[in-house]
CSV table of C-alpha atoms in Angstrom, one decimal:
chain,number,residue,atom,x,y,z
F,1384,MET,CA,0.0,0.0,0.0
F,1385,THR,CA,3.1,2.3,-0.1
F,1386,ASN,CA,3.1,5.0,-2.7
F,1387,GLN,CA,6.1,5.1,-5.0
F,1388,TYR,CA,5.5,8.8,-5.6
F,1389,TYR,CA,3.9,11.5,-3.3
F,1390,GLU,CA,4.0,15.2,-2.6
F,1391,PHE,CA,3.8,16.9,0.8
F,1392,PHE,CA,3.3,20.6,1.2
F,1393,CYS,CA,2.6,22.7,4.2
F,1394,PRO,CA,4.0,26.3,4.1
F,1395,VAL,CA,1.9,27.6,6.9
F,1396,LYS,CA,3.8,28.9,9.9
F,1397,VAL,CA,2.4,27.5,13.1
F,1398,ILE,CA,2.5,29.8,16.1
F,1399,ALA,CA,1.4,27.8,19.1
F,1400,GLY,CA,1.2,27.9,22.9
F,1401,LYS,CA,0.0,30.0,25.8
F,1402,ALA,CA,1.0,33.4,24.5
F,1403,ALA,CA,0.6,32.7,20.8
F,1404,LEU,CA,-1.9,35.5,20.3
F,1405,GLU,CA,0.6,38.1,21.4
F,1406,HIS,CA,2.7,37.3,18.3
F,1407,ILE,CA,0.0,38.4,15.9
F,1408,PRO,CA,1.2,42.0,15.5
F,1409,TYR,CA,4.8,41.0,14.9
F,1410,GLU,CA,3.7,38.5,12.3
F,1411,LEU,CA,1.5,41.0,10.5
F,1412,THR,CA,4.0,43.8,10.5
F,1413,GLY,CA,6.6,41.4,9.2
F,1414,LEU,CA,4.3,40.9,6.2
F,1415,GLY,CA,4.0,44.6,5.7
F,1416,ALA,CA,0.4,44.8,7.0
F,1417,LYS,CA,-0.8,47.8,9.0
F,1418,ARG,CA,-4.6,47.8,8.6
F,1419,PRO,CA,-6.0,44.3,9.4
F,1420,MET,CA,-9.7,43.3,9.2
F,1421,ILE,CA,-11.0,40.6,11.6
F,1422,ILE,CA,-13.6,38.1,10.2
F,1423,THR,CA,-15.5,36.2,12.8
F,1424,ASP,CA,-19.0,35.2,13.9
F,1425,LYS,CA,-21.5,36.3,16.6
F,1426,GLY,CA,-20.8,33.3,18.8
F,1427,VAL,CA,-17.0,33.9,19.0
F,1428,ARG,CA,-17.6,37.6,19.7
F,1429,ALA,CA,-20.2,36.9,22.4
F,1430,ALA,CA,-17.8,34.4,24.1
F,1431,GLY,CA,-15.3,37.3,24.5
F,1432,LEU,CA,-12.7,35.6,22.3
F,1433,LEU,CA,-11.9,38.7,20.2
F,1434,ASP,CA,-10.9,40.6,23.3
F,1435,PRO,CA,-7.4,39.0,23.7
F,1436,VAL,CA,-6.8,39.3,20.0
F,1437,ILE,CA,-7.7,43.0,19.9
F,1438,ALA,CA,-5.7,43.6,23.1
F,1439,ALA,CA,-2.6,41.9,21.7
F,1440,CYS,CA,-2.8,44.1,18.6
F,1441,GLU,CA,-3.5,47.4,20.4
F,1442,GLU,CA,-0.6,46.8,22.8
F,1443,SER,CA,1.7,46.8,19.9
F,1444,GLY,CA,0.1,49.8,18.3
F,1445,LEU,CA,-1.5,47.8,15.5
F,1446,GLU,CA,-5.0,49.1,15.0
F,1447,ILE,CA,-7.8,46.7,13.9
F,1448,ILE,CA,-9.5,48.7,11.2
F,1449,SER,CA,-12.7,46.7,10.8
F,1450,ILE,CA,-14.4,43.8,12.5
F,1451,TYR,CA,-17.0,41.7,10.6
F,1452,ASP,CA,-18.8,39.4,13.0
F,1453,ASP,CA,-21.8,38.1,11.1
F,1454,VAL,CA,-20.4,35.0,9.4
F,1455,PRO,CA,-23.3,32.4,9.2
F,1456,PRO,CA,-22.6,28.7,10.0
F,1457,ASP,CA,-22.8,27.9,6.3
F,1458,SER,CA,-21.1,30.8,4.6
F,1459,SER,CA,-22.5,32.2,1.3
F,1460,THR,CA,-21.4,34.1,-1.7
F,1461,GLY,CA,-23.4,37.1,-0.7
F,1462,VAL,CA,-21.6,37.3,2.7
F,1463,VAL,CA,-18.2,37.1,0.9
F,1464,LYS,CA,-19.1,39.9,-1.4
F,1465,ASP,CA,-20.4,42.1,1.4
F,1466,ILE,CA,-17.2,41.6,3.5
F,1467,ALA,CA,-15.0,42.3,0.4
F,1468,GLY,CA,-16.9,45.6,0.0
F,1469,ILE,CA,-16.3,46.7,3.6
F,1470,TYR,CA,-12.6,45.7,3.3
F,1471,ARG,CA,-12.1,47.9,0.2
F,1472,HIS,CA,-14.2,50.8,1.7
F,1473,GLU,CA,-12.1,50.8,4.9
F,1474,LYS,CA,-8.8,50.4,2.9
F,1475,CYS,CA,-7.8,47.3,4.9
F,1476,ASP,CA,-4.6,45.5,3.8
F,1477,SER,CA,-4.8,42.1,5.6
F,1478,LEU,CA,-7.1,39.6,7.2
F,1479,ILE,CA,-7.4,37.8,10.5
F,1480,ALA,CA,-9.9,35.0,10.7
F,1481,VAL,CA,-11.0,34.1,14.2
F,1482,GLY,CA,-13.4,31.2,14.4
F,1483,GLY,CA,-14.2,27.7,13.2
F,1484,GLY,CA,-14.4,26.3,9.7
F,1485,SER,CA,-17.0,28.7,8.4
F,1486,ALA,CA,-15.2,31.9,9.4
F,1487,ILE,CA,-11.9,30.6,8.1
F,1488,ASP,CA,-13.4,29.5,4.7
F,1489,THR,CA,-15.2,32.9,4.4
F,1490,ALA,CA,-11.9,34.7,5.0
F,1491,LYS,CA,-10.2,32.6,2.4
F,1492,ALA,CA,-12.9,33.5,-0.1
F,1493,VAL,CA,-12.8,37.2,0.9
F,1494,ASN,CA,-9.0,37.1,0.3
F,1495,ILE,CA,-9.6,35.9,-3.2
F,1496,LEU,CA,-11.9,38.8,-4.0
F,1497,VAL,CA,-9.8,41.6,-2.3
F,1498,SER,CA,-6.6,40.3,-3.9
F,1499,GLU,CA,-7.8,39.3,-7.4
F,1500,GLY,CA,-10.6,41.8,-7.8
F,1501,GLY,CA,-14.3,41.6,-8.8
F,1502,ASP,CA,-17.5,40.9,-6.8
F,1503,ASN,CA,-18.4,37.4,-8.0
F,1504,ILE,CA,-16.5,34.8,-6.0
F,1505,ALA,CA,-18.1,32.0,-8.2
F,1506,GLU,CA,-15.7,33.0,-11.0
F,1507,TYR,CA,-12.8,31.7,-9.0
F,1508,SER,CA,-14.3,28.3,-8.0
F,1509,GLY,CA,-12.5,25.1,-8.9
F,1510,ALA,CA,-8.8,24.3,-8.8
F,1511,GLY,CA,-5.8,26.1,-10.2
F,1512,ILE,CA,-7.7,29.3,-11.0
F,1513,ILE,CA,-5.7,31.6,-8.7
F,1514,LYS,CA,-2.2,32.3,-9.9
F,1515,HIS,CA,-0.8,34.8,-7.5
F,1516,PRO,CA,-0.2,35.2,-3.7
F,1517,LEU,CA,-3.1,36.9,-1.9
F,1518,LYS,CA,-3.1,39.5,0.9
F,1519,PRO,CA,-1.5,38.8,4.3
F,1520,PHE,CA,-3.8,36.4,6.1
F,1521,LEU,CA,-3.6,34.9,9.7
F,1522,VAL,CA,-6.0,32.3,11.1
F,1523,VAL,CA,-6.9,31.9,14.8
F,1524,PRO,CA,-8.9,28.7,15.2
F,1525,THR,CA,-11.5,28.6,18.0
F,1526,THR,CA,-12.4,25.0,17.5
F,1527,ALA,CA,-10.0,22.0,17.7
F,1528,GLY,CA,-11.4,20.2,14.7
F,1529,THR,CA,-11.7,21.4,11.2
F,1530,GLY,CA,-7.9,21.8,10.5
F,1531,SER,CA,-9.0,24.5,8.0
F,1532,GLU,CA,-6.1,26.7,9.1
F,1533,VAL,CA,-3.7,24.4,7.2
F,1534,THR,CA,-5.7,23.3,4.2
F,1535,SER,CA,-5.8,24.9,0.8
F,1536,VAL,CA,-9.5,24.4,0.4
F,1537,ALA,CA,-12.6,26.5,1.1
F,1538,VAL,CA,-16.3,25.7,0.5
F,1539,ILE,CA,-18.9,28.5,0.1
F,1540,THR,CA,-22.6,28.1,-0.6
F,1541,ASP,CA,-24.0,29.8,-3.7
F,1542,THR,CA,-27.4,30.6,-2.2
F,1543,ALA,CA,-29.0,31.5,-5.5
F,1544,LYS,CA,-28.2,28.1,-7.1
F,1545,SER,CA,-28.1,26.3,-3.7
F,1546,VAL,CA,-24.9,24.5,-4.5
F,1547,LYS,CA,-21.6,24.4,-2.6
F,1548,LEU,CA,-18.7,26.0,-4.4
F,1549,PRO,CA,-15.3,24.5,-3.8
F,1550,PHE,CA,-12.1,26.6,-4.0
F,1551,THR,CA,-8.7,24.9,-4.1
F,1552,SER,CA,-5.4,26.7,-4.4
F,1553,SER,CA,-2.2,26.7,-2.4
F,1554,PHE,CA,-2.5,30.4,-2.3
F,1555,LEU,CA,-5.6,30.0,0.0
F,1556,LEU,CA,-3.3,28.8,2.8
F,1557,PRO,CA,-2.8,31.5,5.5
F,1558,ASN,CA,0.6,32.9,6.2
F,1559,ALA,CA,0.3,31.7,9.8
F,1560,ALA,CA,-2.0,29.6,12.1
F,1561,VAL,CA,-2.1,31.0,15.6
F,1562,ILE,CA,-3.0,28.2,18.1
F,1563,ASP,CA,-3.7,29.5,21.6
F,1564,PRO,CA,-5.5,27.4,24.2
F,1565,ARG,CA,-7.4,30.5,25.4
F,1566,MET,CA,-9.4,30.3,22.2
F,1567,THR,CA,-11.0,26.9,22.9
F,1568,LEU,CA,-11.5,27.1,26.7
F,1569,THR,CA,-15.1,28.2,26.4
F,1570,LEU,CA,-16.0,25.6,23.7
F,1571,PRO,CA,-19.2,23.8,24.8
F,1572,PRO,CA,-18.9,20.1,25.5
F,1573,HIS,CA,-20.8,18.8,22.4
F,1574,ILE,CA,-18.8,21.1,20.1
F,1575,THR,CA,-15.5,20.0,21.8
F,1576,ALA,CA,-16.5,16.4,21.2
F,1577,ALA,CA,-17.7,16.8,17.6
F,1578,THR,CA,-14.7,18.8,16.5
F,1579,ALA,CA,-12.2,16.5,18.2
F,1580,MET,CA,-13.8,13.6,16.4
F,1581,ASP,CA,-13.6,15.5,13.2
F,1582,ALA,CA,-9.9,15.7,13.7
F,1583,MET,CA,-9.7,12.0,14.7
F,1584,THR,CA,-11.5,11.1,11.5
F,1585,HIS,CA,-9.1,13.3,9.4
F,1586,ALA,CA,-6.1,11.5,10.9
F,1587,THR,CA,-7.6,8.0,10.7
F,1588,GLU,CA,-8.7,8.4,7.1
F,1589,ALA,CA,-5.3,10.0,6.2
F,1590,PHE,CA,-3.5,7.0,7.7
F,1591,THR,CA,-5.7,4.4,6.0
F,1592,CYS,CA,-6.5,5.9,2.6
F,1593,MET,CA,-5.0,5.4,-0.8
F,1594,ALA,CA,-2.7,8.4,-0.8
F,1595,LYS,CA,-1.0,7.9,2.6
F,1596,ASN,CA,2.7,8.6,2.7
F,1597,PRO,CA,5.4,8.7,5.4
F,1598,LEU,CA,5.1,12.4,6.1
F,1599,SER,CA,1.3,12.5,6.4
F,1600,ASP,CA,1.6,9.2,8.5
F,1601,ALA,CA,3.8,11.0,11.1
F,1602,TYR,CA,1.3,13.8,11.5
F,1603,ALA,CA,-1.7,11.5,11.6
F,1604,THR,CA,-0.4,9.1,14.2
F,1605,ALA,CA,0.7,12.0,16.5
F,1606,ALA,CA,-2.7,13.6,16.2
F,1607,ILE,CA,-4.5,10.4,17.1
F,1608,LYS,CA,-2.3,9.9,20.1
F,1609,LYS,CA,-3.0,13.4,21.4
F,1610,ILE,CA,-6.8,13.1,20.9
F,1611,SER,CA,-6.9,9.7,22.5
F,1612,THR,CA,-4.9,11.0,25.5
F,1613,SER,CA,-6.6,14.4,26.0
F,1614,LEU,CA,-10.2,14.4,24.8
F,1615,LEU,CA,-11.9,12.8,27.8
F,1616,LYS,CA,-9.7,14.8,30.2
F,1617,VAL,CA,-11.0,18.0,28.5
F,1618,MET,CA,-14.6,16.7,28.6
F,1619,ASP,CA,-14.3,16.2,32.3
F,1620,ASN,CA,-12.4,19.4,33.0
F,1621,PRO,CA,-13.2,21.9,30.3
F,1622,LYS,CA,-10.8,24.6,31.6
F,1623,ASP,CA,-7.8,22.3,31.4
F,1624,SER,CA,-5.7,24.5,29.1
F,1625,ASP,CA,-2.8,22.0,28.7
F,1626,ASN,CA,-5.1,19.4,27.2
F,1627,ARG,CA,-7.1,22.0,25.3
F,1628,LEU,CA,-3.8,23.0,23.6
F,1629,GLU,CA,-3.1,19.3,22.9
F,1630,LEU,CA,-6.4,19.0,21.1
F,1631,ALA,CA,-5.8,22.2,19.2
F,1632,GLN,CA,-2.4,21.0,18.0
F,1633,ALA,CA,-3.9,17.6,17.2
F,1634,SER,CA,-6.5,19.3,15.0
F,1635,THR,CA,-3.8,21.2,13.1
F,1636,MET,CA,-1.6,18.1,12.7
F,1637,ALA,CA,-4.6,16.1,11.4
F,1638,GLY,CA,-5.3,18.9,9.0
F,1639,ILE,CA,-1.8,18.7,7.7
F,1640,ALA,CA,-2.1,15.0,7.4
F,1641,PHE,CA,-5.3,14.8,5.4
F,1642,SER,CA,-4.6,17.7,3.2
F,1643,ASN,CA,-1.5,15.8,2.1
F,1644,SER,CA,-3.0,12.4,1.8
F,1645,MET,CA,-6.7,12.9,1.2
F,1646,VAL,CA,-9.7,11.2,3.0
F,1647,GLY,CA,-12.3,8.6,2.0
F,1648,LEU,CA,-15.8,7.2,2.4
F,1649,VAL,CA,-16.4,8.8,5.9
F,1650,HIS,CA,-16.0,12.2,4.3
F,1651,ALA,CA,-18.1,11.3,1.2
F,1652,LEU,CA,-21.0,10.2,3.4
F,1653,GLY,CA,-20.5,13.1,5.8
F,1654,HIS,CA,-20.6,15.7,3.0
F,1655,ALA,CA,-23.7,14.2,1.5
F,1656,THR,CA,-25.4,14.0,4.9
F,1657,GLY,CA,-24.5,17.6,5.7
F,1658,ALA,CA,-25.9,18.7,2.4
F,1659,ILE,CA,-29.2,16.9,2.7
F,1660,CYS,CA,-29.9,16.9,6.4
F,1661,HIS,CA,-27.8,19.8,7.6
F,1662,LEU,CA,-26.1,17.9,10.3
F,1663,PRO,CA,-22.8,19.5,11.5
F,1664,HIS,CA,-19.8,18.0,9.8
F,1665,GLY,CA,-17.9,16.9,12.9
F,1666,LEU,CA,-21.0,15.0,14.1
F,1667,CYS,CA,-21.2,13.2,10.8
F,1668,MET,CA,-17.5,12.2,10.9
F,1669,SER,CA,-17.9,10.8,14.4
F,1670,LEU,CA,-21.0,8.9,13.5
F,1671,TYR,CA,-19.8,7.2,10.3
F,1672,LEU,CA,-16.1,6.5,11.3
F,1673,PRO,CA,-16.4,3.0,12.8
F,1674,TYR,CA,-19.0,1.8,10.2
F,1675,VAL,CA,-16.7,2.8,7.3
F,1676,LEU,CA,-13.6,1.3,9.0
F,1677,GLU,CA,-15.5,-2.0,9.2
F,1678,TYR,CA,-16.4,-1.8,5.6
F,1679,ASN,CA,-12.8,-1.1,4.6
F,1680,LEU,CA,-11.4,-3.6,7.2
F,1681,GLU,CA,-9.9,-6.2,5.0
F,1682,THR,CA,-8.2,-3.7,2.7
F,1683,ILE,CA,-6.7,-1.6,5.6
F,1684,ARG,CA,-6.0,-4.3,8.2
F,1685,ALA,CA,-2.3,-3.5,8.5
F,1686,PRO,CA,-2.4,0.3,8.9
F,1687,LEU,CA,-5.6,0.2,11.0
F,1688,GLY,CA,-3.9,-2.4,13.3
F,1689,GLU,CA,-0.9,0.0,13.7
F,1690,LEU,CA,-3.3,2.7,15.0
F,1691,LEU,CA,-4.1,0.6,18.1
F,1692,LEU,CA,-0.7,1.8,19.5
F,1693,TYR,CA,-1.8,5.4,19.3
F,1694,LEU,CA,-5.4,4.8,20.3
F,1695,GLU,CA,-4.8,2.6,23.4
F,1696,GLY,CA,-1.1,2.8,24.2
F,1697,PRO,CA,1.8,0.3,24.2
F,1698,GLU,CA,0.5,-2.1,26.8
F,1699,VAL,CA,-2.8,-2.8,25.1
F,1700,TYR,CA,-1.0,-2.9,21.7
F,1701,ALA,CA,1.5,-5.5,22.9
F,1702,ALA,CA,-1.1,-7.6,24.6
F,1703,THR,CA,-3.3,-7.8,21.4
F,1704,PRO,CA,-2.4,-10.5,18.8
F,1705,ALA,CA,-1.4,-8.9,15.5
F,1706,SER,CA,-4.4,-10.5,13.8
F,1707,ARG,CA,-6.8,-8.7,16.1
F,1708,ARG,CA,-5.3,-5.2,16.3
F,1709,ALA,CA,-7.4,-3.7,13.5
F,1710,GLU,CA,-10.6,-4.8,15.2
F,1711,GLY,CA,-9.1,-3.5,18.4
F,1712,SER,CA,-8.7,0.0,16.8
F,1713,ILE,CA,-12.4,0.0,15.8
F,1714,SER,CA,-13.4,-1.1,19.4
F,1715,ALA,CA,-11.2,1.7,20.8
F,1716,LEU,CA,-13.0,4.3,18.6
F,1717,ARG,CA,-16.4,2.9,19.6
F,1718,LYS,CA,-15.5,3.0,23.2
F,1719,LEU,CA,-14.4,6.7,22.9
F,1720,ARG,CA,-17.8,7.4,21.2
F,1721,ASP,CA,-19.7,5.7,24.0
F,1722,GLU,CA,-17.8,7.8,26.6
F,1723,LEU,CA,-18.7,11.0,24.6
F,1724,PHE,CA,-22.3,9.9,24.3
F,1725,LYS,CA,-22.4,9.5,28.1
F,1726,ARG,CA,-21.0,13.0,28.6
F,1727,CYS,CA,-22.7,15.1,25.9
F,1728,LYS,CA,-25.1,12.9,23.9
F,1729,LEU,CA,-22.9,13.0,20.8
F,1730,PRO,CA,-24.9,10.7,18.5
F,1731,ARG,CA,-23.4,7.3,17.5
F,1732,THR,CA,-26.1,6.4,15.0
F,1733,LEU,CA,-28.3,8.3,12.5
F,1734,LYS,CA,-31.3,7.4,14.6
F,1735,GLU,CA,-29.7,9.0,17.7
F,1736,ALA,CA,-28.9,12.1,15.5
F,1737,GLY,CA,-32.6,12.6,15.0
F,1738,SER,CA,-32.7,14.9,12.0
F,1739,VAL,CA,-32.3,12.1,9.4
F,1740,GLU,CA,-35.3,10.2,8.1
F,1741,GLU,CA,-34.8,6.6,7.0
F,1742,HIS,CA,-36.2,7.3,3.5
F,1743,GLN,CA,-33.4,9.8,3.0
F,1744,LEU,CA,-30.6,7.2,3.1
F,1745,ASP,CA,-30.9,6.4,-0.6
F,1746,THR,CA,-30.5,10.1,-1.5
F,1747,ILE,CA,-27.5,10.4,0.8
F,1748,ALA,CA,-25.9,7.3,-0.8
F,1749,GLU,CA,-26.4,8.7,-4.3
F,1750,LEU,CA,-25.0,12.1,-3.5
F,1751,ALA,CA,-22.0,10.5,-1.7
F,1752,MET,CA,-21.1,8.5,-4.9
F,1753,ASP,CA,-20.4,11.8,-6.6
F,1754,ASP,CA,-18.1,13.1,-3.9
F,1755,GLY,CA,-14.4,13.6,-4.7
F,1756,SER,CA,-13.3,11.8,-1.5
F,1757,MET,CA,-14.7,8.5,-2.9
F,1758,MET,CA,-11.7,8.2,-5.2
F,1759,PHE,CA,-9.3,7.9,-2.3
F,1760,ASN,CA,-11.2,5.3,-0.3
F,1761,PRO,CA,-9.0,2.2,-0.1
F,1762,LYS,CA,-11.8,-0.1,-1.2
F,1763,GLU,CA,-14.1,0.3,-4.2
F,1764,VAL,CA,-17.6,1.5,-3.2
F,1765,THR,CA,-20.7,0.7,-5.2
F,1766,LEU,CA,-24.1,2.4,-4.6
F,1767,GLU,CA,-25.2,-0.8,-2.9
F,1768,ASP,CA,-22.2,-0.7,-0.6
F,1769,ALA,CA,-22.8,2.9,0.4
F,1770,ARG,CA,-26.5,2.1,1.1
F,1771,ALA,CA,-25.3,-0.9,3.3
F,1772,VAL,CA,-22.9,1.3,5.3
F,1773,LEU,CA,-25.7,3.9,5.8
F,1774,LYS,CA,-28.2,1.2,7.0
F,1775,LYS,CA,-25.6,0.0,9.6
F,1776,ALA,CA,-25.1,3.6,10.7
F,1777,TRP,CA,-28.9,4.1,10.9
F,1778,ALA,CA,-29.5,2.0,14.0
């Protein structure tokens, strides 16, 4: 399953730790930026998470020119156009995204418009359209999950046509990702759980899919070990900033892993379920992960077995016969999901999720078949196979 040829690319500077935010002004001025705009959402602002970012900038004499705090959970082309208009009107020269996947994707898209010109972001959709570096751009993630701060992809909804527009370019990568445990301390339990399982899925799929490689493997296994060690500690003690930082770093490492090795069937099913039933992405990842690993089992037995070391530690790994380790990894993930269900009711089946009707499963399966992630799943998937996995995930 080793690839003879692979590419690995991650030019994003990572600034991490307990005083990471205080480095933002130094980073921006080093990029020649003097008039930053912050892009965030109402929840982040209400939680007081902008305060330390603004304070860090003001202490260094860097004035935040504009704050846009109305990014919706599913960002749209209209929002992107509005923000670009404000950016130009206020003569801003750089962007700071503070938030989860949606705020980060929105900022990536805004950066395309303010750098390349025009009002219609749809013109830049697809891969390879953008040919030049964009404006200085920093990302401060407030969830430990999406890994969007180190991926070259953004997804924006075209509300008029009700389709999701994908954007792919290495120029979408921010100049730096600022990972500070203060930003995730107030994350509610169910979001902490769902976003950590999103990262766990990124890392697990990265390690078991077709395009795995030695560099992505190193990031993936390290991320899995951090999440296995820290997630339940954070669930039981939400203000534990050491383990919050571990989860945040794991999310970034999982992001680096999957953006350099791709993902598979979990993501294909998750994207389709999100589109049809509007379930949050992280929740879908957590829900489908064990069912897909069982489907792929015979194809991924060796790498999945290796993951037992990172999921359960050396004693369990050594005590498990090699032929049972892959099943052991799936059991470990199921056990983690059970613990999360106990603590915050994170659904383990589509039935528990509640917003999916059984008659929608066929539609989800059909939509998943068209997803780009399907190509990298280690085992061929037919429509019948996808339906079968969904039926297992139902109850």
